[in-house]
PDB file of C-alpha atoms in Angstrom:
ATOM      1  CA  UNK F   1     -10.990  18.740 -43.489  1.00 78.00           C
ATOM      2  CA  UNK F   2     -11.176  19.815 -39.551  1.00 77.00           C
ATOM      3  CA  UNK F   3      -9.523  23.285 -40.499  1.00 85.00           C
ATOM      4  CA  UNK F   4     -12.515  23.223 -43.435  1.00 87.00           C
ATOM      5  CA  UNK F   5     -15.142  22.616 -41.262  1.00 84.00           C
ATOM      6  CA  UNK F   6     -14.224  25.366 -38.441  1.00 84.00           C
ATOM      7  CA  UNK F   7     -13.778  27.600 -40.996  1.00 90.00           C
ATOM      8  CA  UNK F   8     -17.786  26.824 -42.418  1.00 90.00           C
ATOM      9  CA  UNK F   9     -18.838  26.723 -38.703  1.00 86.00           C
ATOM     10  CA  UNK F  10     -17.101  29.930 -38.102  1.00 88.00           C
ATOM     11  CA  UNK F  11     -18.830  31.547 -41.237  1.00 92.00           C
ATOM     12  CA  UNK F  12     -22.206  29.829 -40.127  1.00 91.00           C
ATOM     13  CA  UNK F  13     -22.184  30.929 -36.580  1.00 87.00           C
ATOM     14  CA  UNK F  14     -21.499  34.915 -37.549  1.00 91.00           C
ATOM     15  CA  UNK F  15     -24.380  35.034 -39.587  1.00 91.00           C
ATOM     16  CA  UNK F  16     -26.524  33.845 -36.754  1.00 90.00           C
ATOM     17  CA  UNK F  17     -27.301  30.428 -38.032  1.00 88.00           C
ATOM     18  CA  UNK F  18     -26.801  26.873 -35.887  1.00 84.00           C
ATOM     19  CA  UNK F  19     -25.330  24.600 -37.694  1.00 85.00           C
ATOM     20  CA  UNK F  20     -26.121  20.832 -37.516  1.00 86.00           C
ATOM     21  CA  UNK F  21     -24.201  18.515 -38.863  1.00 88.00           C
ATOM     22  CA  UNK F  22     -24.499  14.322 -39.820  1.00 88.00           C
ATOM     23  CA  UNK F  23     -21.376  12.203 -40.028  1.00 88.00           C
ATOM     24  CA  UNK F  24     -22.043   9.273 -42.079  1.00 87.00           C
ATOM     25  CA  UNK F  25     -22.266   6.114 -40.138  1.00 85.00           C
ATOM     26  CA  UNK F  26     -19.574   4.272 -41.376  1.00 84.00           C
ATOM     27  CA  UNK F  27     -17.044   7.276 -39.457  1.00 83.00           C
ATOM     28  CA  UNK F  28     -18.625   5.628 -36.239  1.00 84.00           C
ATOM     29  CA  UNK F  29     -16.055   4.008 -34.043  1.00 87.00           C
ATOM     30  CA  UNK F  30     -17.696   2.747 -30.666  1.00 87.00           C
ATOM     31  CA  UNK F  31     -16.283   0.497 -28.074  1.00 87.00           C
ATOM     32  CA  UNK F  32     -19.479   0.399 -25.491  1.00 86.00           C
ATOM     33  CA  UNK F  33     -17.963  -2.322 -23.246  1.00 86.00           C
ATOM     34  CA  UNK F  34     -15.089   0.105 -22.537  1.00 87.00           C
ATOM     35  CA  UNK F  35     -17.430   3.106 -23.022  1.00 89.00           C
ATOM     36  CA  UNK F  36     -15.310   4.298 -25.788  1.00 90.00           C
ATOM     37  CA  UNK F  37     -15.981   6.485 -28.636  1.00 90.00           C
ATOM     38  CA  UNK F  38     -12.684   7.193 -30.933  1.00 88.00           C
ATOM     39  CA  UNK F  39     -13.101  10.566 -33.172  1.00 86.00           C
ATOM     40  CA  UNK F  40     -11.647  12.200 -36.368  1.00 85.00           C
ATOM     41  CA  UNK F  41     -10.350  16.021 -35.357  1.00 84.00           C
ATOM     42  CA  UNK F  42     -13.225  17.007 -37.973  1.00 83.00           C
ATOM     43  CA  UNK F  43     -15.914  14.713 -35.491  1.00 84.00           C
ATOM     44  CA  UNK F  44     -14.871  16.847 -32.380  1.00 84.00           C
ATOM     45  CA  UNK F  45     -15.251  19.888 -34.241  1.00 83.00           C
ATOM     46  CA  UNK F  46     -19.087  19.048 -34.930  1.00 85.00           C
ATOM     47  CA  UNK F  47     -20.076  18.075 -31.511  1.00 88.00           C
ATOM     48  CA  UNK F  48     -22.894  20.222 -30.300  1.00 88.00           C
ATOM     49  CA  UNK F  49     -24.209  21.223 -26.974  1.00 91.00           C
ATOM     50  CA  UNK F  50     -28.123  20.441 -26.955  1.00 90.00           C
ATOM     51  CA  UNK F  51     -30.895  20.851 -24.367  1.00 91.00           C
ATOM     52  CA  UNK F  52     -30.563  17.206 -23.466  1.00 93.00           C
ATOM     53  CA  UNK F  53     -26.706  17.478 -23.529  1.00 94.00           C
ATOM     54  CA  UNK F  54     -27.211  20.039 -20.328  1.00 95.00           C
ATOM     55  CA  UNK F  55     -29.686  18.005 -18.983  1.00 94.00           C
ATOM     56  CA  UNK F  56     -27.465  15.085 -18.642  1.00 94.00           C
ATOM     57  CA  UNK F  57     -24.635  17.028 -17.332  1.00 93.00           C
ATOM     58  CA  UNK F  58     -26.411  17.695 -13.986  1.00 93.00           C
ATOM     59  CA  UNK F  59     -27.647  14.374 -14.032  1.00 92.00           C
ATOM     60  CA  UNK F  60     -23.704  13.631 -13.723  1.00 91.00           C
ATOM     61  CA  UNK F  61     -22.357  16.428 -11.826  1.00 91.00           C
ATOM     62  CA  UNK F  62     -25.237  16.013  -8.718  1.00 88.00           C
ATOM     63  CA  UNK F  63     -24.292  12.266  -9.008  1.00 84.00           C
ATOM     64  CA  UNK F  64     -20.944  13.003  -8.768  1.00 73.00           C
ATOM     65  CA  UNK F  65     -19.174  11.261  -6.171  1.00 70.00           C
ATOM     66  CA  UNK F  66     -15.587  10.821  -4.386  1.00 66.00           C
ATOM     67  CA  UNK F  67     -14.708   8.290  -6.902  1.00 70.00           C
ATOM     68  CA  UNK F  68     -14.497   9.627 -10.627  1.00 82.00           C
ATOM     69  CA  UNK F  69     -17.337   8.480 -12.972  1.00 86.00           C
ATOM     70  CA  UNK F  70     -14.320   7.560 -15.612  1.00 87.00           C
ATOM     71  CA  UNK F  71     -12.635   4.726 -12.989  1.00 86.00           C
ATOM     72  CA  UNK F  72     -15.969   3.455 -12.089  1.00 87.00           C
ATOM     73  CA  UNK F  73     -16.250   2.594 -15.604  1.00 88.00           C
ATOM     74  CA  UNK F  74     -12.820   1.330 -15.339  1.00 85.00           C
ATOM     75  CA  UNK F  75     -12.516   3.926 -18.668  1.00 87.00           C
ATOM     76  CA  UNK F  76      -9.200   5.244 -19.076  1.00 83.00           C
ATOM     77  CA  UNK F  77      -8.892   8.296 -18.771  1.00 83.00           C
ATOM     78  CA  UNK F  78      -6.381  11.707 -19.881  1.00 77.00           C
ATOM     79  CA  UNK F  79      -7.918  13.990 -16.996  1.00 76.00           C
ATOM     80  CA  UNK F  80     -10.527  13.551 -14.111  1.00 79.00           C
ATOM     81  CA  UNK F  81     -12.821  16.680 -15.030  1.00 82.00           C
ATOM     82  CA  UNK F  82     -14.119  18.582 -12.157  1.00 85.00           C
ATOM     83  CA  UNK F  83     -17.062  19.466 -13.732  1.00 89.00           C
ATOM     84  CA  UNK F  84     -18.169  16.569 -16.820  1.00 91.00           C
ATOM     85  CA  UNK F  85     -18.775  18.401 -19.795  1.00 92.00           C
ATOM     86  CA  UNK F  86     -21.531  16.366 -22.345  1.00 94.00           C
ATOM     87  CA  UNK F  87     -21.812  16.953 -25.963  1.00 93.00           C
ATOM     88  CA  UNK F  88     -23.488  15.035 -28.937  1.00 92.00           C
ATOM     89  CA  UNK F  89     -23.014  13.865 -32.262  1.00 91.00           C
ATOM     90  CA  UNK F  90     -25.383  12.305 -35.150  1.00 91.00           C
ATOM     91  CA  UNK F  91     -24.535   9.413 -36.808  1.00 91.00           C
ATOM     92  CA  UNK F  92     -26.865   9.272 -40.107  1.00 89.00           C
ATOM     93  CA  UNK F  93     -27.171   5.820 -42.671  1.00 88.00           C
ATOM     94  CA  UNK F  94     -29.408   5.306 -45.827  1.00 88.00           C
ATOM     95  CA  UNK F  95     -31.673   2.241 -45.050  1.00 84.00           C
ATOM     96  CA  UNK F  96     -33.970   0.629 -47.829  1.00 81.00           C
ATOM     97  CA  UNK F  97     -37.097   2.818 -46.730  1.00 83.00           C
ATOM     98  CA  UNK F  98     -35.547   6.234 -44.927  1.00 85.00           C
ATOM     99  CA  UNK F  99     -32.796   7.476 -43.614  1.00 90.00           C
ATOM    100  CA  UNK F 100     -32.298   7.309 -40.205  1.00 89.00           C
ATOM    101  CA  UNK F 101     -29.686   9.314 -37.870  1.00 90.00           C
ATOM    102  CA  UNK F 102     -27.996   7.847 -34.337  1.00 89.00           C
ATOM    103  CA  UNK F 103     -27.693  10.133 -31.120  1.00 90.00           C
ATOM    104  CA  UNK F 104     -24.302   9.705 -29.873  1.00 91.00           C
ATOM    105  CA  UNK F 105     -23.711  11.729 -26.320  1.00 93.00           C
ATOM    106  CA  UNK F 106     -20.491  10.985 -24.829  1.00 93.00           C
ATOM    107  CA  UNK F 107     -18.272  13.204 -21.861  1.00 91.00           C
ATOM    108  CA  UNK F 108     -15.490  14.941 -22.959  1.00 86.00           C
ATOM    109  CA  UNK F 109     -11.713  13.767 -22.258  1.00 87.00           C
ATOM    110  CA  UNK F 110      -8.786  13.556 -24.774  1.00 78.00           C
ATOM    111  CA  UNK F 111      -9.203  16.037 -27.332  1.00 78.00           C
ATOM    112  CA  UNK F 112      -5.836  15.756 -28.597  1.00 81.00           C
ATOM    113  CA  UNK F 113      -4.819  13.324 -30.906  1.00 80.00           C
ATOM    114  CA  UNK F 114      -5.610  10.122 -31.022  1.00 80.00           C
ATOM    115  CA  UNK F 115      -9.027  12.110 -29.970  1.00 86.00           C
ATOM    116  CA  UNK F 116     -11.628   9.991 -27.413  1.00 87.00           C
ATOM    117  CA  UNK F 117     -14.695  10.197 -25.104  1.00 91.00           C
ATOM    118  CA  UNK F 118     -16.361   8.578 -22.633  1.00 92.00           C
ATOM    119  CA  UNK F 119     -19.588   6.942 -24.115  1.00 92.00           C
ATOM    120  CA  UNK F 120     -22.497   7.613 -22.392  1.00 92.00           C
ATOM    121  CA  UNK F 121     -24.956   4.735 -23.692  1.00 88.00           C
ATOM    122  CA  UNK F 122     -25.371   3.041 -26.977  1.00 84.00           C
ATOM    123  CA  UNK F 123     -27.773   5.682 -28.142  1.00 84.00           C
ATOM    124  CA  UNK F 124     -30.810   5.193 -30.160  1.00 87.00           C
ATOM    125  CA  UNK F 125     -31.664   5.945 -33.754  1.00 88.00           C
ATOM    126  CA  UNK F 126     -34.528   8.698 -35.332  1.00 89.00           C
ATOM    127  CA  UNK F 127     -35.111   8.660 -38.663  1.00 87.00           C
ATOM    128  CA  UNK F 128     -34.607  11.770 -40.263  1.00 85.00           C
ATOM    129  CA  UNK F 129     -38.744  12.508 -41.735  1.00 82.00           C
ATOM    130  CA  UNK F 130     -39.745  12.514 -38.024  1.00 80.00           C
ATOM    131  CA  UNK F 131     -37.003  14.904 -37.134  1.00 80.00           C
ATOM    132  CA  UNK F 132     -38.415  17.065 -39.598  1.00 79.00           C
ATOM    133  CA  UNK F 133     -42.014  16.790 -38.398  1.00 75.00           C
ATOM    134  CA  UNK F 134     -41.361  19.960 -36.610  1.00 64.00           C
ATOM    135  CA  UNK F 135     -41.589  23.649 -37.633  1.00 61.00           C
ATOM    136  CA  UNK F 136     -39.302  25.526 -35.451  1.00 67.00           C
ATOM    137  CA  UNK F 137     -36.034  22.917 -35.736  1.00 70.00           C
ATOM    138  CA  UNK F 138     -34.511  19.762 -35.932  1.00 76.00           C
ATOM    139  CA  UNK F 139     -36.113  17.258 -33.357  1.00 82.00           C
ATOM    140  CA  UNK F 140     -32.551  15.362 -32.384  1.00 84.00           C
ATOM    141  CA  UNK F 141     -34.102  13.489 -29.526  1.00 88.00           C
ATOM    142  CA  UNK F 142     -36.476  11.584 -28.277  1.00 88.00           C
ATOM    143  CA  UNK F 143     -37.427  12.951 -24.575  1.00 89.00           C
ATOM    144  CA  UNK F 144     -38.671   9.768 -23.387  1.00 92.00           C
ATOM    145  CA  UNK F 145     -35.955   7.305 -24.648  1.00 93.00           C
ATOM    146  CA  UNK F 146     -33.545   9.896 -22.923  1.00 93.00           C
ATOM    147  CA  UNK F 147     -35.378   9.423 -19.578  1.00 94.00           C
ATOM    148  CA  UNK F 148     -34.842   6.037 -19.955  1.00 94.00           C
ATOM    149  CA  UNK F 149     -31.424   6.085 -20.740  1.00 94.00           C
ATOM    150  CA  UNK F 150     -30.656   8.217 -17.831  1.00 93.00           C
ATOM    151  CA  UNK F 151     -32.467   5.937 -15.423  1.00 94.00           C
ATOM    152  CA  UNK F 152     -30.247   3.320 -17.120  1.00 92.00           C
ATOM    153  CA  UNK F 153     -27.332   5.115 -16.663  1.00 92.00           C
ATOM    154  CA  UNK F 154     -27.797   5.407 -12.780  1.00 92.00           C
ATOM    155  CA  UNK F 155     -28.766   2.301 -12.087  1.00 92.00           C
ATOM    156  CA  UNK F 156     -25.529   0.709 -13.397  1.00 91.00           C
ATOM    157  CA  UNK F 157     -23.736   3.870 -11.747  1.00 90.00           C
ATOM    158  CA  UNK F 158     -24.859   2.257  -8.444  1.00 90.00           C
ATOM    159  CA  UNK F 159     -24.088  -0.863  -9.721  1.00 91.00           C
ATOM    160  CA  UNK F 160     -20.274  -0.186 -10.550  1.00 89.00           C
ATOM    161  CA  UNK F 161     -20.292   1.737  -6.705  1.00 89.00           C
ATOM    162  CA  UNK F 162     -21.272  -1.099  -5.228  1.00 90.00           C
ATOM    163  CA  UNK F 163     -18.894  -3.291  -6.946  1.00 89.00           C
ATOM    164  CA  UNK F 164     -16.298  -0.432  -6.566  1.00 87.00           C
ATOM    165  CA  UNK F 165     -16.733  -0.254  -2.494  1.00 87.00           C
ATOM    166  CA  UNK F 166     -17.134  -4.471  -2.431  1.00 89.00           C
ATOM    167  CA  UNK F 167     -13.195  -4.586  -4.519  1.00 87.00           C
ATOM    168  CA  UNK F 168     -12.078  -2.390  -2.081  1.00 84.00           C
ATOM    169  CA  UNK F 169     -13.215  -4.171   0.982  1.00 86.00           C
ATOM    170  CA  UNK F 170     -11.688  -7.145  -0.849  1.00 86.00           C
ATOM    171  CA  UNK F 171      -8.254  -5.009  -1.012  1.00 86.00           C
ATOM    172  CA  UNK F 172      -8.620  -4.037   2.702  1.00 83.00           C
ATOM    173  CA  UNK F 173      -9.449  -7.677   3.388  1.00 82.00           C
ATOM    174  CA  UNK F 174      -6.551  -9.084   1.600  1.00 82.00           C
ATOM    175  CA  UNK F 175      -4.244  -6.696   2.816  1.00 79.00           C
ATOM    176  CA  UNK F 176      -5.176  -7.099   6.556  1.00 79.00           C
ATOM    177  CA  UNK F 177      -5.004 -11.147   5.939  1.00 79.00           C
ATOM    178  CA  UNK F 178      -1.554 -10.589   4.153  1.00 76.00           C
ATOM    179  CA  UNK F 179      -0.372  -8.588   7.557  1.00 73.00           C
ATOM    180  CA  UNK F 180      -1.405 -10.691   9.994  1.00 71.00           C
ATOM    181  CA  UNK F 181       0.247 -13.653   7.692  1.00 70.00           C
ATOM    182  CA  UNK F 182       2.975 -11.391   7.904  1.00 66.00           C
ATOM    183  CA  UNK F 183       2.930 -11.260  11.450  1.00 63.00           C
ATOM    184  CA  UNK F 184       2.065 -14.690  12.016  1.00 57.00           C
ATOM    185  CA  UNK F 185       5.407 -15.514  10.173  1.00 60.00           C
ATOM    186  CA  UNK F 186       7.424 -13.249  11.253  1.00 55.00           C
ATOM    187  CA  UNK F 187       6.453 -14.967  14.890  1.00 53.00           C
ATOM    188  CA  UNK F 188       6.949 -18.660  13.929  1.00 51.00           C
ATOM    189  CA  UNK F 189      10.738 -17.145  12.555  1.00 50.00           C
ATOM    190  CA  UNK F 190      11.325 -15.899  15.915  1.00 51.00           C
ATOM    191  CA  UNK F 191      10.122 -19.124  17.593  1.00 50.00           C
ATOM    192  CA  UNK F 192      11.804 -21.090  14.903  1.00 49.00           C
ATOM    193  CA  UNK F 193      15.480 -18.890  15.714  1.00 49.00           C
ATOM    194  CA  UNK F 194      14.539 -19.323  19.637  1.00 50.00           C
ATOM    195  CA  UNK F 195      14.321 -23.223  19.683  1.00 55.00           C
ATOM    196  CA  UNK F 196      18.366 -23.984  18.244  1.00 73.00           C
ATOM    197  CA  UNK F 197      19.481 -24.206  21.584  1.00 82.00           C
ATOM    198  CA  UNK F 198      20.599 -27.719  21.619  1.00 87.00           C
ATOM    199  CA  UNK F 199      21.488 -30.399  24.616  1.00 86.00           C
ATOM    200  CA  UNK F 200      25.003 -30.175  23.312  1.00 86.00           C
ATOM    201  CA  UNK F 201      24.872 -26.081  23.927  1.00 88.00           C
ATOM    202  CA  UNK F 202      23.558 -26.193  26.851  1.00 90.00           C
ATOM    203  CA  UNK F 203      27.274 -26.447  28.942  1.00 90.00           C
ATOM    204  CA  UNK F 204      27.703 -22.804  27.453  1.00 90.00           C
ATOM    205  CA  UNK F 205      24.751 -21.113  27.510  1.00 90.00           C
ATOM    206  CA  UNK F 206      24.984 -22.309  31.421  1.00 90.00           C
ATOM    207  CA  UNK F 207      28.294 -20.777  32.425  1.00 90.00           C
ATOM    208  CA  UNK F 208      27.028 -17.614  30.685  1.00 87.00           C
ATOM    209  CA  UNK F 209      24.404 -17.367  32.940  1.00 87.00           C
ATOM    210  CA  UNK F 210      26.918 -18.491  36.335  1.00 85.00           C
ATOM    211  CA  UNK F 211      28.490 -15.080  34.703  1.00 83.00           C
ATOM    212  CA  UNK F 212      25.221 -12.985  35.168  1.00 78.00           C
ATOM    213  CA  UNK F 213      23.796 -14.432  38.383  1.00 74.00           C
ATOM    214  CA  UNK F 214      23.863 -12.133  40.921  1.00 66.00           C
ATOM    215  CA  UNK F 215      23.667 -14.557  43.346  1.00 69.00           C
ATOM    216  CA  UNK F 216      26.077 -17.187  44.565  1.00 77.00           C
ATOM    217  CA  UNK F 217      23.096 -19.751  44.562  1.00 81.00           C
ATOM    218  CA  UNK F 218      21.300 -21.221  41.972  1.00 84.00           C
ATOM    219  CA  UNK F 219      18.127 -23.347  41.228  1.00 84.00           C
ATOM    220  CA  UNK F 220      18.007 -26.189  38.680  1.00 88.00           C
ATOM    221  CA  UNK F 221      14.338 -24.716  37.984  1.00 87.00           C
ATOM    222  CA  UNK F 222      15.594 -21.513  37.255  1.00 87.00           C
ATOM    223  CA  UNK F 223      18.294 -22.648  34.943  1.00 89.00           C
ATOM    224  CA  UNK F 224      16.142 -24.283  33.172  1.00 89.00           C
ATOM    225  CA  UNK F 225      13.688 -21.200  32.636  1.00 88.00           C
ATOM    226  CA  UNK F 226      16.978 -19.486  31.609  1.00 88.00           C
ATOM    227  CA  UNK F 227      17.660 -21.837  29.068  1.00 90.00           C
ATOM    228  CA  UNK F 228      13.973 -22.153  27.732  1.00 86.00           C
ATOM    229  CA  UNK F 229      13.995 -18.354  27.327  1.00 87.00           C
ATOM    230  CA  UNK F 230      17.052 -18.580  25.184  1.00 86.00           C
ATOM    231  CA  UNK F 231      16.086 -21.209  22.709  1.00 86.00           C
ATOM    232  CA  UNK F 232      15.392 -24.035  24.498  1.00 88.00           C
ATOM    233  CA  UNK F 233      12.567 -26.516  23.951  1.00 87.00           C
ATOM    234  CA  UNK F 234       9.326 -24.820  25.845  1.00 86.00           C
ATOM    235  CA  UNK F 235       7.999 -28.224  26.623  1.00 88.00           C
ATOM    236  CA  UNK F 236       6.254 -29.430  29.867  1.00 88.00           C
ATOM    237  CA  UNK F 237       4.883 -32.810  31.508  1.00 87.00           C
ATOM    238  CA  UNK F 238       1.800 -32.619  32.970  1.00 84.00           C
ATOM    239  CA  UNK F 239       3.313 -31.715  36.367  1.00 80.00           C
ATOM    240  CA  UNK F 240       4.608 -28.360  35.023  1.00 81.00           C
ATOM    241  CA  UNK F 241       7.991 -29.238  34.818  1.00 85.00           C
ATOM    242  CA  UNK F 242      10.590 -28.460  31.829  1.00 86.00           C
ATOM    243  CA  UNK F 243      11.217 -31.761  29.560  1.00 89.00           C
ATOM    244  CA  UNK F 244      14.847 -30.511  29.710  1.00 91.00           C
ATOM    245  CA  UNK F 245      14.987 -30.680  33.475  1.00 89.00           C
ATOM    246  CA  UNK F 246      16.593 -33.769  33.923  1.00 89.00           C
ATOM    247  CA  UNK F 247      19.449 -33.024  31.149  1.00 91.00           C
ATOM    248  CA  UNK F 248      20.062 -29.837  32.869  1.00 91.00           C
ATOM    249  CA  UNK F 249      20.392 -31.412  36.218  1.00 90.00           C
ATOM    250  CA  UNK F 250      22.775 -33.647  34.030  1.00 91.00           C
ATOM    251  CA  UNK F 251      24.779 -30.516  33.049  1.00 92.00           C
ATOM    252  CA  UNK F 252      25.179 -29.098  36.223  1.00 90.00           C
ATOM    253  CA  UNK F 253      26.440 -32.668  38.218  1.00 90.00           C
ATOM    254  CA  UNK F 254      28.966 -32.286  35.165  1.00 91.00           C
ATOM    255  CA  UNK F 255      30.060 -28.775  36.103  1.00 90.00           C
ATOM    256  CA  UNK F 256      30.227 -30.033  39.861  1.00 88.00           C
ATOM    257  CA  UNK F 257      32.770 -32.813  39.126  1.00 89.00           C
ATOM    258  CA  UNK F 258      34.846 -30.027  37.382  1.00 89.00           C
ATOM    259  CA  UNK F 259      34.640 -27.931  40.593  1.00 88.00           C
ATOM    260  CA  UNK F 260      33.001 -24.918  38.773  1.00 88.00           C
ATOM    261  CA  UNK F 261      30.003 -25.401  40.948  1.00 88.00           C
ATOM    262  CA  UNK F 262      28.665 -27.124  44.080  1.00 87.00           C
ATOM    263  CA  UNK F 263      25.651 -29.208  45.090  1.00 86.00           C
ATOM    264  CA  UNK F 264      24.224 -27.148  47.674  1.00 80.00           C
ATOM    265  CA  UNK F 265      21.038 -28.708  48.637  1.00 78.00           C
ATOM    266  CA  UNK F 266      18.777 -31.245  47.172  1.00 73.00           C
ATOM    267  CA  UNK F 267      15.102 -30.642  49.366  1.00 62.00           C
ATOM    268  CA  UNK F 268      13.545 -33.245  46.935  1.00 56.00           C
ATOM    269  CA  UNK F 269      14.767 -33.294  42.785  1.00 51.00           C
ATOM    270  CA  UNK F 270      12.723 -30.262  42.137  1.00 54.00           C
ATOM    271  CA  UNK F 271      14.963 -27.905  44.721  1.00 68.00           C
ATOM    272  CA  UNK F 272      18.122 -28.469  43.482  1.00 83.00           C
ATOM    273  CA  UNK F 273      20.848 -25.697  44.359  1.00 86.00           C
ATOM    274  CA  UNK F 274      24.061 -25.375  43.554  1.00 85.00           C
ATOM    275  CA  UNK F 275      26.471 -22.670  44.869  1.00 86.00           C
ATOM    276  CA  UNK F 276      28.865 -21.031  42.603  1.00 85.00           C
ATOM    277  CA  UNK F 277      32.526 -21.387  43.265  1.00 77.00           C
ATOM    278  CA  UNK F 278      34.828 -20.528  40.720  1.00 57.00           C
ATOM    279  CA  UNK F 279      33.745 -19.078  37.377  1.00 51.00           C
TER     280      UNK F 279
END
């Protein structure tokens, strides 16, 4: 049938005529909360090009913007045109008193098998006596119902931006929360791997820093700073001092009895120095 019917549009064409065709209504196949409309290869092949047809394509194309009309629409899509192409077809049915025809426009996309568009609208039906009111052709449309339906169109364009620019803010949002979570992690792991020194490490992690100290002297304070820095528990009383001063202290009279180090001074429990002897 599609090789029939460019074969009698062919013919029609070279003798100068413009032919119009109706597809009976029960061929229709519409999804307008997806903005689909499913054709036959023989539908595509009748699809004309009208007056209103090129009056909605610059409707679309100065509209355009950075995001295609087809995602928008969440409508999906074989190609993102650079220019949107719109074309019509005319859906006709026998009804008790006349017979009336739908206008169909649509923007072209897959036009290979299965074959689909993007739906403009939902159209709007003419019957076919007041198409034929006029003398010089076919009147397929209805100016002012167009009008409408392009004012309609662009204000649920602007809808679908806005919700289009809100989801992505959303994205952004979620993203930047789902980094800083990261983060926020990441430093509670690190905190978390810090604080395993333990009382019973702390003999070790003390001749380890008798090894680094570059000075024969050391200060309880310090040693305790040392050890906070490498795991120990950060706590403080109120006076500033380390909770694990006093175990430290502790640690060090231990080393002292085993001659490893030497109480040098005392100037009060907070100065406590001890010199290095053996290591």
């Amino acid at each position: 049938m599609a090789k029939q019917i460019i074969k009698r549009n062919t013919y029609f064409k070279e003798k100068g005529l413009i032919p119009i065709w109706f597809i009976e209504n029960t061929e229709q196949s519409i999804d307008l909360g997806r903005h689909v409309i499913h054709f036959w290869e023989a539908e595509l092949n009748l699809a004309m090009k009208t007056p209103e047809d090129l009056m909605w394509e610059t409707l679309l194309n100065e509209t355009a913007c950075d995001q295609s009309l087809f995602e928008l629409f969440d409508y999906h899509h074989q190609n993102t045109p650079n220019f949107y192409k719109v074309r019509s077809l005319y859906y006709i049915q026998s009804k008790e008193d006349s017979i009336q025809f739908s206008v169909r426009r649509f923007i072209e996309d897959e036009q290979k098998s299965p074959f689909r568009a993007f739906a403009l609208n939902g159209g709007y039906e003419i019957s076919l006596s007041t198409a034929l009111l006029t003398t010089q052709t076919l009147q397929l449309s209805d100016p002012k119902i167009e009008m409408q339906l392009r004012d309609s169109f662009l204000q649920e364009l602007k809808q679908k931006k806005n919700e289009y620019i809100a989801k992505q803010k959303e994205i952004e949002d979620a993203n930047r929360t789902e980094l800083l979570n990261k983060r926020y992690d990441s430093s509670k792991r690190q905190v978390s791997s810090k604080n395993l020194l333990l009382k019973s490490h702390f003999r070790t992690a003390i001749l380890e820093y008798i090894k680094t100290c570059s000075s024969r002297l050391m200060n309880a304070d310090d040693v305790a700073e040392y050890l906070m820095l490498n795991g120990a528990s950060n706590e403080c009383y109120n006076t500033g001092r380390y909770k694990i001063y006093s175990d430290v202290c502790a640690c060090l009279d231990q080393l002292a009895e085993e001659n490893i180090i030497e109480l040098s001074s005392t100037g009060g429990q907070r100065d406590r120095t001890y010199a290095v002897k053996t290591i």
